[in-house]
Amino acid sequence: MIIQTKDIGIEISGKTIFSDISFVINPREMIAITGPSGSGKTTLLNCLGLIQSVNSGEIIIENQNASKWKEKEKTSFWKEKAAFIYQDYGIIEDENVSYNVTLNKRQAKTKVIDEILHTVGLGGRGQDMAAVLSGGEKQRLGVARAIYKKATIIFADEPTASLDKSNREIIINLLKACSQNGASVIIATHDERLVNVCDRSINLLEFDQLRENGKL
Ligand SMILES: Nc1ncnc2c1ncn2[C@@H]1O[C@H](COP(=O)(O)OP(=O)(O)OP(=O)(O)O)[C@@H](O)[C@H]1O
Ligand SMILES: [Mg+2]
């Protein structure tokens, strides 16, 4: 999926978090959003995922001005195209893990679900309630959901932050595989290993520096 920003900016409680940011992300691209803590990575991810509204500029998704989308269009974007790999967003705590993968009560494809759970290191956990999962397990559950729904755009916020080395490698490889299979994968991260695997990074601090130097 092609997602483009044109001069987007956001202010929260009178404070400019970022402004005049423009870029294009293409299908099959894996992009890191980098910058120091507090520079606005999560906020930018939320804006791209249409969870948070921008104050200025436009977000263009597949040639449509998504900043103008109504609830109905946003909902179908979230349902059909987008997947969010966040620790604290999108997991339905009082449902089991399998339901959280499919978001469908009629789970005919049990074998497929089991395979995907196994792939993300949650093999055999399908019947556990999502509430009992750790932060890192919830992120892996988010990856399982993205794989199951064949998301064409994946937003991940610090997906490797709370993982040990082996699970970190698993997640990095899975995200890479998602992008190689055609998804645009956008990741807010501090993890250098993950940044190195990405095709490109968008550094929020660089935008500030370019602006200060009059180059934007
Ligand atoms: N709802 C809010 N109310 C007030 N300030 C907010 C809100 N959301 C974000 N901010 C502020 O916006 C700035 C950017 O926050 P954001 O979470 O996007 O940073 P980040 O780059 O993801 O940081 P980290 O690396 O620590 O996750 C911070 O200064 C934060 O305090
Ligand atoms: Mg953040």
PDB file of N, CA and C in Angstrom, residues 9-19 38-44 46-47 52-55:
ATOM      1  N   GLY A   9       1.611  18.029  10.427  1.00  0.00           N
ATOM      2  CA  GLY A   9       2.080  18.556  11.696  1.00  0.00           C
ATOM      3  C   GLY A   9       1.047  18.282  12.773  1.00  0.00           C
ATOM      4  N   ILE A  10       1.506  18.214  13.999  1.00  0.00           N
ATOM      5  CA  ILE A  10       0.567  18.007  15.111  1.00  0.00           C
ATOM      6  C   ILE A  10       1.016  18.791  16.330  1.00  0.00           C
ATOM      7  N   GLU A  11       0.018  19.349  16.997  1.00  0.00           N
ATOM      8  CA  GLU A  11       0.253  20.063  18.254  1.00  0.00           C
ATOM      9  C   GLU A  11      -0.552  19.365  19.327  1.00  0.00           C
ATOM     10  N   ILE A  12       0.055  19.172  20.480  1.00  0.00           N
ATOM     11  CA  ILE A  12      -0.706  18.612  21.595  1.00  0.00           C
ATOM     12  C   ILE A  12      -0.562  19.581  22.763  1.00  0.00           C
ATOM     13  N   SER A  13      -1.680  19.991  23.321  1.00  0.00           N
ATOM     14  CA  SER A  13      -1.716  20.971  24.417  1.00  0.00           C
ATOM     15  C   SER A  13      -0.813  22.170  24.129  1.00  0.00           C
ATOM     16  N   GLY A  14      -0.913  22.710  22.915  1.00  0.00           N
ATOM     17  CA  GLY A  14      -0.178  23.920  22.559  1.00  0.00           C
ATOM     18  C   GLY A  14       1.282  23.700  22.199  1.00  0.00           C
ATOM     19  N   LYS A  15       1.742  22.434  22.309  1.00  0.00           N
ATOM     20  CA  LYS A  15       3.154  22.163  22.017  1.00  0.00           C
ATOM     21  C   LYS A  15       3.257  21.456  20.654  1.00  0.00           C
ATOM     22  N   THR A  16       4.143  21.983  19.768  1.00  0.00           N
ATOM     23  CA  THR A  16       4.328  21.346  18.464  1.00  0.00           C
ATOM     24  C   THR A  16       5.154  20.083  18.651  1.00  0.00           C
ATOM     25  N   ILE A  17       4.570  18.950  18.285  1.00  0.00           N
ATOM     26  CA  ILE A  17       5.307  17.683  18.414  1.00  0.00           C
ATOM     27  C   ILE A  17       6.174  17.506  17.158  1.00  0.00           C
ATOM     28  N   PHE A  18       5.571  17.699  15.981  1.00  0.00           N
ATOM     29  CA  PHE A  18       6.341  17.791  14.739  1.00  0.00           C
ATOM     30  C   PHE A  18       5.549  18.624  13.748  1.00  0.00           C
ATOM     31  N   SER A  19       6.238  19.111  12.711  1.00  0.00           N
ATOM     32  CA  SER A  19       5.546  19.916  11.709  1.00  0.00           C
ATOM     33  C   SER A  19       6.190  19.726  10.343  1.00  0.00           C
ATOM     34  N   GLY A  38      10.537  10.873  23.103  1.00  0.00           N
ATOM     35  CA  GLY A  38       9.770  12.116  23.163  1.00  0.00           C
ATOM     36  C   GLY A  38       9.781  12.902  21.873  1.00  0.00           C
ATOM     37  N   SER A  39      10.466  12.394  20.830  1.00  0.00           N
ATOM     38  CA  SER A  39      10.550  13.164  19.573  1.00  0.00           C
ATOM     39  C   SER A  39       9.286  13.022  18.716  1.00  0.00           C
ATOM     40  N   GLY A  40       8.413  12.091  19.069  1.00  0.00           N
ATOM     41  CA  GLY A  40       7.130  12.006  18.355  1.00  0.00           C
ATOM     42  C   GLY A  40       6.947  10.768  17.494  1.00  0.00           C
ATOM     43  N   LYS A  41       7.752   9.732  17.718  1.00  0.00           N
ATOM     44  CA  LYS A  41       7.649   8.517  16.895  1.00  0.00           C
ATOM     45  C   LYS A  41       6.285   7.855  17.010  1.00  0.00           C
ATOM     46  N   THR A  42       5.849   7.622  18.251  1.00  0.00           N
ATOM     47  CA  THR A  42       4.546   6.972  18.459  1.00  0.00           C
ATOM     48  C   THR A  42       3.431   7.864  17.915  1.00  0.00           C
ATOM     49  N   THR A  43       3.563   9.162  18.141  1.00  0.00           N
ATOM     50  CA  THR A  43       2.538  10.095  17.650  1.00  0.00           C
ATOM     51  C   THR A  43       2.454  10.035  16.120  1.00  0.00           C
ATOM     52  N   LEU A  44       3.618  10.002  15.453  1.00  0.00           N
ATOM     53  CA  LEU A  44       3.612   9.921  13.984  1.00  0.00           C
ATOM     54  C   LEU A  44       2.975   8.609  13.523  1.00  0.00           C
ATOM     55  N   ASN A  46       0.740   6.867  15.119  1.00  0.00           N
ATOM     56  CA  ASN A  46      -0.706   6.989  15.357  1.00  0.00           C
ATOM     57  C   ASN A  46      -1.381   7.815  14.265  1.00  0.00           C
ATOM     58  N   CYS A  47      -0.687   8.867  13.825  1.00  0.00           N
ATOM     59  CA  CYS A  47      -1.257   9.724  12.768  1.00  0.00           C
ATOM     60  C   CYS A  47      -1.344   8.940  11.455  1.00  0.00           C
ATOM     61  N   GLN A  52      -4.889   9.003  15.391  1.00  0.00           N
ATOM     62  CA  GLN A  52      -4.805  10.375  15.891  1.00  0.00           C
ATOM     63  C   GLN A  52      -4.891  11.299  14.665  1.00  0.00           C
ATOM     64  N   SER A  53      -5.559  12.447  14.830  1.00  0.00           N
ATOM     65  CA  SER A  53      -5.689  13.357  13.679  1.00  0.00           C
ATOM     66  C   SER A  53      -4.524  14.341  13.653  1.00  0.00           C
ATOM     67  N   VAL A  54      -4.099  14.690  12.443  1.00  0.00           N
ATOM     68  CA  VAL A  54      -3.071  15.733  12.340  1.00  0.00           C
ATOM     69  C   VAL A  54      -3.748  17.105  12.405  1.00  0.00           C
ATOM     70  N   ASN A  55      -2.990  18.136  12.767  1.00  0.00           N
ATOM     71  CA  ASN A  55      -3.531  19.500  12.798  1.00  0.00           C
ATOM     72  C   ASN A  55      -3.337  20.207  11.478  1.00  0.00           C
TER      73      ASN A  55
END
